[in-house]
Tab-separated table of C-alpha atoms in Angstrom:
chain	number	residue	atom	x	y	z
B	25	MET	CA	217.053	19.741	274.136
B	26	GLN	CA	215.228	19.994	277.463
B	27	LYS	CA	217.981	20.599	279.941
B	28	MET	CA	221.493	21.975	280.195
B	29	LYS	CA	224.217	19.624	279.031
B	30	MET	CA	227.739	19.145	280.288
B	31	ILE	CA	230.576	20.357	278.084
B	32	LYS	CA	232.380	17.427	276.480
B	33	ARG	CA	235.495	18.120	274.458
B	34	GLY	CA	235.860	16.417	271.086
B	35	ALA	CA	238.849	16.118	268.807
B	36	ALA	CA	237.550	16.339	265.253
B	37	SER	CA	238.644	19.053	262.880
B	38	VAL	CA	236.505	20.881	260.359
B	39	ALA	CA	237.910	18.717	257.611
B	40	ILE	CA	237.051	15.491	259.413
B	41	ALA	CA	233.563	16.724	260.222
B	42	LEU	CA	232.765	17.602	256.639
B	43	LEU	CA	234.159	14.326	255.333
B	44	LEU	CA	231.711	12.277	257.396
B	45	LEU	CA	229.371	10.797	254.792
B	46	PRO	CA	226.039	9.146	255.649
B	47	LEU	CA	225.858	5.358	255.722
B	48	ALA	CA	222.125	4.948	256.192
B	49	GLY	CA	221.124	6.346	252.810
B	50	THR	CA	218.618	8.809	254.212
B	51	ALA	CA	220.294	11.993	253.053
B	52	HIS	CA	222.560	13.166	250.300
B	53	ALA	CA	225.961	14.749	250.742
B	54	THR	CA	225.902	18.464	250.094
B	55	THR	CA	228.323	21.363	250.150
B	56	VAL	CA	225.532	23.634	251.461
B	57	LYS	CA	225.199	23.748	255.216
B	58	HIS	CA	221.747	24.239	256.708
B	59	TYR	CA	221.339	25.946	260.060
B	60	GLY	CA	218.316	25.418	262.251
B	61	VAL	CA	216.860	25.138	265.730
B	62	ASP	CA	215.117	22.571	267.895
B	63	TRP	CA	212.268	23.488	270.190
B	64	SER	CA	210.214	22.291	273.105
B	65	LYS	CA	207.400	24.083	274.943
B	66	TYR	CA	209.901	26.614	276.293
B	67	GLN	CA	210.065	28.311	272.885
B	68	GLY	CA	206.311	29.006	272.900
B	69	ASN	CA	203.577	28.449	270.345
B	70	ALA	CA	205.404	30.125	267.477
B	71	GLY	CA	208.902	28.890	268.307
B	72	LYS	CA	212.032	31.015	268.392
B	73	TRP	CA	214.535	31.554	265.584
B	74	GLY	CA	218.163	32.483	265.889
B	75	TYR	CA	218.995	34.109	262.551
B	76	ALA	CA	217.466	34.758	259.132
B	77	ARG	CA	219.559	31.956	257.610
B	78	ASP	CA	217.818	29.324	259.761
B	79	ASP	CA	215.752	27.164	257.423
B	80	PHE	CA	214.558	24.254	259.562
B	81	SER	CA	213.111	23.512	262.976
B	82	ILE	CA	212.779	20.253	264.888
B	83	SER	CA	209.903	20.451	267.378
B	84	GLN	CA	209.255	18.190	270.329
B	85	ILE	CA	205.914	16.441	269.925
B	86	GLY	CA	206.137	15.242	273.507
B	87	GLY	CA	208.043	13.178	276.022
B	88	TYR	CA	207.843	9.576	277.170
B	89	TYR	CA	209.210	8.682	280.604
B	90	ASN	CA	209.130	4.920	281.191
B	91	GLY	CA	205.373	4.674	280.774
B	92	SER	CA	204.325	8.292	281.342
B	93	PHE	CA	203.358	10.637	278.494
B	94	VAL	CA	203.998	14.386	278.524
B	95	PRO	CA	202.646	15.835	275.232
B	96	GLN	CA	203.824	19.278	274.132
B	97	THR	CA	200.828	21.496	273.345
B	98	THR	CA	203.123	23.861	271.428
B	99	TYR	CA	204.059	21.242	268.823
B	100	GLY	CA	201.258	21.792	266.300
B	101	THR	CA	201.546	25.571	266.151
B	102	GLN	CA	205.335	25.411	265.976
B	103	VAL	CA	205.083	23.127	262.949
B	104	ALA	CA	202.458	25.317	261.285
B	105	ASN	CA	204.462	28.478	261.931
B	106	THR	CA	207.628	26.937	260.499
B	107	ILE	CA	205.903	25.921	257.282
B	108	ALA	CA	204.109	29.254	256.946
B	109	LEU	CA	207.535	30.928	257.072
B	110	ASN	CA	208.673	28.685	254.199
B	111	LYS	CA	211.026	26.728	256.440
B	112	ARG	CA	211.177	22.950	256.833
B	113	ALA	CA	209.586	21.387	259.916
B	114	HIS	CA	210.698	18.162	261.593
B	115	THR	CA	209.774	16.261	264.769
B	116	TYR	CA	211.443	14.713	267.809
B	117	ILE	CA	210.275	12.655	270.772
B	118	TYR	CA	211.962	12.924	274.166
B	119	ALA	CA	212.429	9.176	274.593
B	120	GLN	CA	213.240	7.700	277.995
B	121	PHE	CA	212.387	4.032	277.612
B	122	SER	CA	213.684	0.525	278.157
B	123	GLY	CA	212.481	-2.577	276.367
B	124	THR	CA	210.435	-3.033	273.231
B	125	VAL	CA	207.124	-2.953	275.121
B	126	GLN	CA	207.803	0.616	276.233
B	127	ALA	CA	209.134	1.498	272.770
B	128	ASP	CA	205.860	0.330	271.225
B	129	GLN	CA	203.761	2.126	273.830
B	130	MET	CA	205.628	5.362	273.127
B	131	LEU	CA	205.338	5.115	269.349
B	132	ASP	CA	201.742	3.847	269.316
B	133	TYR	CA	200.890	7.106	271.037
B	134	TYR	CA	203.113	9.603	269.230
B	135	LEU	CA	203.478	8.381	265.636
B	136	PRO	CA	199.800	8.991	264.743
B	137	LYS	CA	200.209	12.568	266.008
B	138	VAL	CA	203.196	13.540	263.838
B	139	GLN	CA	202.307	16.644	261.804
B	140	THR	CA	205.354	16.858	259.555
B	141	PRO	CA	205.232	15.107	256.155
B	142	LYS	CA	206.281	11.541	255.479
B	143	GLY	CA	210.000	11.402	254.869
B	144	SER	CA	210.722	14.191	257.354
B	145	ILE	CA	212.881	13.591	260.419
B	146	VAL	CA	211.347	11.947	263.461
B	147	ALA	CA	214.203	11.811	265.961
B	148	LEU	CA	214.344	9.882	269.209
B	149	ASP	CA	215.975	12.038	271.892
B	150	VAL	CA	217.735	9.445	274.038
B	151	GLU	CA	219.657	11.299	276.740
B	152	SER	CA	218.324	9.871	280.009
B	153	GLY	CA	217.202	6.639	281.612
B	154	ASN	CA	218.615	3.208	280.776
B	155	PRO	CA	218.239	2.596	277.041
B	156	ASP	CA	219.222	-0.777	275.588
B	157	LEU	CA	220.310	-1.682	272.064
B	158	ALA	CA	217.352	-3.908	271.175
B	159	SER	CA	214.688	-1.378	272.145
B	160	VAL	CA	216.481	1.577	270.496
B	161	GLU	CA	216.885	-0.359	267.242
B	162	HIS	CA	213.283	-1.532	267.467
B	163	ALA	CA	212.030	2.028	267.945
B	164	LEU	CA	214.137	3.430	265.101
B	165	GLN	CA	212.910	0.680	262.795
B	166	ARG	CA	209.303	1.461	263.661
B	167	VAL	CA	209.811	5.143	262.852
B	168	GLN	CA	211.419	4.170	259.561
B	169	ASP	CA	208.626	1.695	258.753
B	170	ALA	CA	206.102	4.478	259.373
B	171	GLY	CA	207.669	6.375	256.468
B	172	TYR	CA	209.819	8.918	258.306
B	173	THR	CA	213.571	9.531	258.467
B	174	ALA	CA	214.494	7.840	261.744
B	175	VAL	CA	217.313	9.632	263.596
B	176	LEU	CA	218.933	8.968	266.978
B	177	TYR	CA	219.723	12.087	269.017
B	178	GLY	CA	221.909	12.128	272.093
B	179	TYR	CA	225.302	12.807	273.581
B	180	LYS	CA	228.114	10.562	272.461
B	181	SER	CA	229.330	9.842	275.996
B	182	PHE	CA	225.836	8.960	277.281
B	183	LEU	CA	225.053	6.704	274.329
B	184	ILE	CA	228.390	4.888	274.521
B	185	ASN	CA	228.106	4.482	278.306
B	186	HIS	CA	224.648	2.914	278.004
B	187	LEU	CA	224.837	1.124	274.662
B	188	GLY	CA	228.546	0.567	274.183
B	189	SER	CA	230.684	1.887	271.364
B	190	ALA	CA	230.271	-1.247	269.233
B	191	TRP	CA	226.485	-1.167	269.573
B	192	LEU	CA	226.296	2.549	268.823
B	193	GLN	CA	228.408	1.770	265.750
B	194	GLU	CA	225.831	-0.849	264.765
B	195	ILE	CA	223.025	1.699	265.095
B	196	ALA	CA	224.997	4.297	263.128
B	197	SER	CA	225.496	1.802	260.300
B	198	GLN	CA	221.721	1.794	259.802
B	199	TRP	CA	220.417	5.158	260.997
B	200	PRO	CA	221.772	8.730	261.077
B	201	LEU	CA	223.009	10.258	264.315
B	202	TRP	CA	222.292	13.748	265.624
B	203	LEU	CA	224.824	14.460	268.349
B	204	GLY	CA	225.172	17.389	270.721
B	205	GLU	CA	228.357	18.775	272.216
B	206	TYR	CA	229.099	22.348	273.313
B	207	LYS	CA	232.264	24.363	273.681
B	208	ASN	CA	230.762	26.569	276.397
B	209	TYR	CA	227.557	28.388	277.301
B	210	GLN	CA	228.375	31.723	275.716
B	211	VAL	CA	226.318	32.894	272.724
B	212	THR	CA	227.623	30.803	269.818
B	213	THR	CA	226.544	31.452	266.235
B	214	GLU	CA	228.919	29.068	264.436
B	215	PRO	CA	229.957	25.499	265.260
B	216	ASP	CA	233.452	24.918	266.585
B	217	TYR	CA	234.459	21.633	264.980
B	218	ASN	CA	237.226	21.154	267.525
B	219	TYR	CA	234.344	20.043	269.737
B	220	PHE	CA	232.676	17.889	267.115
B	221	PRO	CA	231.692	14.470	268.592
B	222	SER	CA	233.400	12.344	265.931
B	223	PHE	CA	231.562	9.139	265.104
B	224	THR	CA	230.192	7.279	262.107
B	225	ASN	CA	227.198	8.771	260.285
B	226	VAL	CA	226.788	11.992	262.271
B	227	GLN	CA	224.570	14.074	260.006
B	228	LEU	CA	223.347	16.727	262.437
B	229	PHE	CA	225.479	18.553	264.996
B	230	GLN	CA	223.859	20.421	267.873
B	231	PHE	CA	226.725	22.766	268.659
B	232	THR	CA	225.244	25.066	271.291
B	233	SER	CA	222.378	25.618	273.712
B	234	THR	CA	223.043	29.367	273.562
B	235	TYR	CA	222.588	29.999	269.850
B	236	ALA	CA	221.017	33.334	270.783
B	237	SER	CA	220.848	35.428	273.922
B	238	GLY	CA	218.488	33.875	276.449
B	239	GLY	CA	219.186	30.316	275.302
B	240	LEU	CA	218.318	28.393	272.140
B	241	ASP	CA	219.661	25.154	270.673
B	242	GLY	CA	221.610	25.714	267.455
B	243	ASN	CA	222.136	22.947	264.912
B	244	VAL	CA	224.000	22.483	261.654
B	245	ASP	CA	223.093	19.986	258.944
B	246	PHE	CA	225.986	19.354	256.575
B	247	THR	CA	224.572	16.360	254.642
B	248	GLY	CA	221.176	17.731	253.569
B	249	ILE	CA	219.178	15.436	255.853
B	250	THR	CA	216.839	18.296	256.803
B	251	GLU	CA	215.671	18.422	253.184
B	252	ASN	CA	214.184	14.938	253.641
B	253	GLY	CA	210.430	14.871	253.220
B	254	TYR	CA	210.423	18.028	251.106
B	255	LYS	CA	210.621	18.124	247.323
B	256	ASN	CA	213.911	19.746	246.344
B	257	GLY	CA	214.076	21.129	249.872
B	258	ASN	CA	210.995	23.320	249.318
B	259	ALA	CA	209.171	23.672	252.638
B	260	GLN	CA	205.801	23.949	250.906
B	261	GLU	CA	206.241	20.902	248.664
B	262	PRO	CA	206.286	17.536	250.443
B	263	ALA	CA	208.223	14.838	248.613
B	264	THR	CA	205.205	12.520	248.633
B	265	LYS	CA	201.467	13.116	248.469
B	266	THR	CA	201.139	11.792	251.990
B	267	ALA	CA	200.051	14.848	253.936
B	268	ALA	CA	201.023	15.742	257.428
B	269	THR	CA	198.131	15.786	259.911
B	270	THR	CA	195.987	18.547	261.431
B	271	THR	CA	197.739	21.917	261.534
B	272	GLY	CA	200.871	20.708	259.820
B	273	LYS	CA	199.007	19.746	256.639
B	274	GLN	CA	197.972	23.323	255.794
B	275	LEU	CA	200.496	23.525	252.983
B	276	HIS	CA	200.908	19.779	252.528
B	277	GLN	CA	197.598	18.689	251.113
B	278	ASP	CA	196.054	18.235	247.701
B	279	THR	CA	194.584	21.445	246.319
B	280	HIS	CA	192.240	22.620	243.580
B	281	ASN	CA	191.374	25.906	241.892
B	282	TYR	CA	188.889	28.329	243.419
B	283	THR	CA	187.669	31.402	241.572
B	284	VAL	CA	187.189	34.434	243.777
B	285	LYS	CA	183.624	35.771	243.853
B	286	SER	CA	182.349	39.258	244.574
B	287	GLY	CA	182.316	39.840	248.338
B	288	ASP	CA	184.943	37.186	249.080
B	289	THR	CA	187.759	37.895	251.499
B	290	LEU	CA	190.796	35.745	252.166
B	291	SER	CA	189.615	35.030	255.695
B	292	VAL	CA	186.243	33.752	254.437
B	293	ILE	CA	187.880	31.585	251.774
B	294	ALA	CA	190.454	30.247	254.236
B	295	SER	CA	187.749	29.308	256.756
B	296	ARG	CA	185.675	27.672	254.049
B	297	TYR	CA	188.507	25.315	253.140
B	298	GLY	CA	189.820	24.646	256.643
B	299	MET	CA	192.953	26.734	256.149
B	300	THR	CA	194.554	29.736	257.807
B	301	VAL	CA	194.895	33.042	255.979
B	302	ASN	CA	198.660	32.739	256.320
B	303	ALA	CA	198.632	29.333	254.632
B	304	LEU	CA	196.443	30.638	251.814
B	305	VAL	CA	198.729	33.639	251.317
B	306	MET	CA	201.857	31.472	251.237
B	307	LEU	CA	200.294	28.882	248.930
B	308	ASN	CA	199.307	31.495	246.361
B	309	GLY	CA	202.194	33.938	246.689
B	310	ILE	CA	199.834	36.773	247.623
B	311	LYS	CA	201.686	39.995	248.406
B	312	ASN	CA	198.770	41.878	249.998
B	313	ALA	CA	196.160	39.838	251.865
B	314	ASN	CA	193.640	42.666	251.477
B	315	LEU	CA	193.900	42.744	247.684
B	316	ILE	CA	192.041	39.943	245.949
B	317	TYR	CA	189.529	40.432	243.150
B	318	PRO	CA	186.573	38.627	241.518
B	319	GLY	CA	187.783	36.195	238.872
B	320	GLN	CA	191.157	35.651	240.530
B	321	VAL	CA	192.056	31.958	240.684
B	322	LEU	CA	193.442	30.655	243.976
B	323	ARG	CA	194.662	27.229	245.014
B	324	VAL	CA	192.716	25.945	248.030
B	325	ALA	CA	192.748	22.723	250.051
B	326	ASP	CA	190.634	19.793	248.879
B	327	SER	CA	189.476	19.102	252.427
B	328	GLY	CA	187.269	22.184	252.761
B	329	GLN	CA	183.519	22.801	252.460
B	330	GLY	CA	183.242	24.304	248.989
B	331	SER	CA	180.685	27.090	248.908
B	332	ASN	CA	179.116	26.223	252.271
B	333	VAL	CA	180.386	29.295	254.075
B	334	SER	CA	178.016	28.944	257.008
B	335	GLN	CA	179.801	25.815	258.194
B	336	LYS	CA	183.070	27.728	258.478
B	337	ALA	CA	185.873	25.233	259.133
B	338	THR	CA	183.560	22.380	260.095
B	339	THR	CA	183.506	19.224	258.059
B	340	THR	CA	181.251	16.212	257.876
B	341	THR	CA	183.029	12.992	257.132
B	342	THR	CA	182.291	9.287	257.233
B	343	ALA	CA	184.530	7.197	259.434
B	344	SER	CA	184.778	3.412	259.529
B	345	THR	CA	187.536	3.211	262.135
B	346	TYR	CA	188.845	5.308	265.010
B	347	THR	CA	192.380	5.347	266.447
B	348	VAL	CA	192.337	5.594	270.237
B	349	ARG	CA	194.057	8.660	271.659
B	350	TYR	CA	195.585	9.180	275.092
B	351	GLY	CA	192.833	9.867	277.634
B	352	ASP	CA	190.058	8.277	275.543
B	353	THR	CA	187.441	6.036	277.110
B	354	LEU	CA	185.217	3.608	275.268
B	355	SER	CA	182.100	5.406	276.499
B	356	GLY	CA	183.505	8.753	275.365
B	357	ILE	CA	184.288	7.410	271.885
B	358	ALA	CA	180.843	5.816	271.706
B	359	SER	CA	179.172	9.119	272.626
B	360	ARG	CA	181.205	10.939	269.980
B	361	TYR	CA	180.069	8.539	267.257
B	362	GLY	CA	176.452	8.148	268.308
B	363	THR	CA	176.697	4.565	269.521
B	364	SER	CA	177.114	2.739	272.853
B	365	ALA	CA	180.143	1.415	274.677
B	366	SER	CA	178.670	-2.079	274.709
B	367	ALA	CA	178.116	-1.947	270.938
B	368	LEU	CA	181.724	-0.891	270.336
B	369	ALA	CA	182.999	-3.554	272.745
B	370	SER	CA	181.006	-6.222	270.946
B	371	LEU	CA	182.037	-5.019	267.480
B	372	ASN	CA	185.723	-5.022	268.410
B	373	GLY	CA	185.818	-8.138	270.585
B	374	ILE	CA	186.718	-6.136	273.692
B	375	SER	CA	186.157	-8.203	276.847
B	376	ASN	CA	186.974	-5.373	279.264
B	377	PRO	CA	185.572	-1.980	278.157
B	378	ASN	CA	187.904	-0.241	280.620
B	379	ARG	CA	190.985	-1.508	278.812
B	380	ILE	CA	191.713	0.317	275.596
B	381	TYR	CA	195.066	1.866	274.693
B	382	PRO	CA	196.485	4.725	272.581
B	383	GLY	CA	197.023	3.630	268.977
B	384	GLN	CA	194.371	0.903	269.122
B	385	VAL	CA	192.155	0.936	266.006
B	386	LEU	CA	188.463	0.466	266.694
B	387	LYS	CA	185.834	-0.397	264.133
B	388	LEU	CA	182.798	1.894	264.218
B	389	SER	CA	179.389	0.393	263.616
B	390	GLY	CA	178.166	1.189	260.139
B	391	GLY	CA	180.789	3.877	259.518
B	392	SER	CA	178.974	6.466	261.567
B	393	SER	CA	178.978	10.100	260.499
B	394	THR	CA	180.896	12.553	262.617
B	395	ARG	CA	181.594	16.270	262.425
B	396	PHE	CA	184.670	18.153	263.441
B	397	TYR	CA	185.829	21.736	263.763
B	398	THR	CA	189.367	23.064	263.375
B	399	VAL	CA	190.198	25.631	266.057
B	400	ARG	CA	191.279	29.016	264.709
B	401	SER	CA	193.227	31.830	266.331
B	402	GLY	CA	191.009	33.740	268.787
B	403	ASP	CA	188.517	30.901	269.285
B	404	THR	CA	187.178	29.957	272.705
B	405	LEU	CA	185.460	26.697	273.565
B	406	SER	CA	182.235	28.478	274.521
B	407	GLY	CA	182.295	30.518	271.304
B	408	ILE	CA	182.805	27.411	269.190
B	409	ALA	CA	180.017	25.605	271.045
B	410	SER	CA	177.610	28.482	270.424
B	411	ARG	CA	178.535	28.530	266.726
B	412	LEU	CA	178.004	24.773	266.376
B	413	GLY	CA	174.768	24.602	268.325
B	414	THR	CA	176.142	22.562	271.214
B	415	SER	CA	177.493	23.216	274.719
B	416	TRP	CA	181.064	23.799	275.811
B	417	THR	CA	180.718	21.021	278.387
B	418	SER	CA	179.754	18.590	275.607
B	419	LEU	CA	182.750	19.643	273.497
B	420	LYS	CA	185.002	19.321	276.534
B	421	ALA	CA	183.776	15.800	277.297
B	422	LYS	CA	183.776	14.527	273.702
B	423	ASN	CA	187.313	15.687	273.071
B	424	GLY	CA	188.886	14.744	276.384
B	425	ILE	CA	189.823	18.358	277.168
B	426	ALA	CA	191.137	18.746	280.706
B	427	ASN	CA	191.132	22.552	280.775
B	428	ALA	CA	188.389	24.339	278.817
B	429	ASN	CA	190.562	27.448	278.629
B	430	LEU	CA	193.394	25.602	276.881
B	431	ILE	CA	192.646	25.032	273.209
B	432	TYR	CA	194.964	25.978	270.357
B	433	PRO	CA	194.785	26.864	266.630
B	434	GLY	CA	194.756	23.745	264.459
B	435	GLN	CA	193.273	21.532	267.182
B	436	ILE	CA	190.510	19.215	265.894
B	437	LEU	CA	187.311	19.206	267.960
B	438	TYR	CA	184.601	16.608	267.392
B	439	TYR	CA	180.948	17.487	268.084
């Protein structure tokens, strides 16, 4: 995942590996193997694929290190790129934690930020620190309760050393395992099942960190678990109507018909409905993005602005609550929603306005109106500010942006 792993020899054969059936009921047995990759920030904004057959990615949303958060700014664009390529996107959290308090802190922060659809994999990458059975089970249950396929990732030896074989068996009786073990560090395109880490309910096998030249984690799914969250395995059809968030929802949201008018272009239509051109092309099966015609009927996202082209990808919405994000302050939230910190503190029974936490849900007085803008490729903070009639310093402050030069497509900016 994030670092090089030691080679650990297993003893399972191909036959044994393929006979391992899931116990947790989260995936169906299949004779079709799926190949895919897992990414962190080192694979860049678009991610990196090994081979044309790869049909899923699992992107790191961020890391948690015993109380410290390290979000991955590449997560949203990796998810969007995967879906735009008609491949299935999933999520993992690098999870170094001990105790249920830390488990809750980690998930209160990251679960609201997941951009893959409900039912998709949200894996906990437990390969460092001092995990304990109670907190791992607690965290997996929370992921499951949030509507995702909870999966435990790690190395068999590490997990057994820290949890014990019997306790890992208990976890595997309830949740799928995704285990990594490598034969060597030479480019490896196919799993060698002589090195398979035999255990109950292993549904994903990370068989190499050198799937392609230069380094890339390669994974094989032999139960169909990577189809979870997607209707019949179709990357553009989530299994439920619960959309993913921000950039990941481009192809996962309710849509309606739009009839092309004279003078329309795909870029104008995409901006109007808060989409990317790529998403619009994929959604409608358009072969040539420069060839649309008046009267043509396109499917567009329900969340857009209709015919109000001048607002571009901005939206006005009414909010009654706000979920605190990492780095938020009560005064910053109050400024964003046109109220005061003291009013929010009073409304929410907050005795100390300096103590709010990620995941906390705050009531907003009167359901104040707020506006937001979805960052598009090529945008700059100063350019967006000029377009919206505000200043870049105001946008920076309202959105808790540390570096004004670091914004990314799909990011939501309030103004």
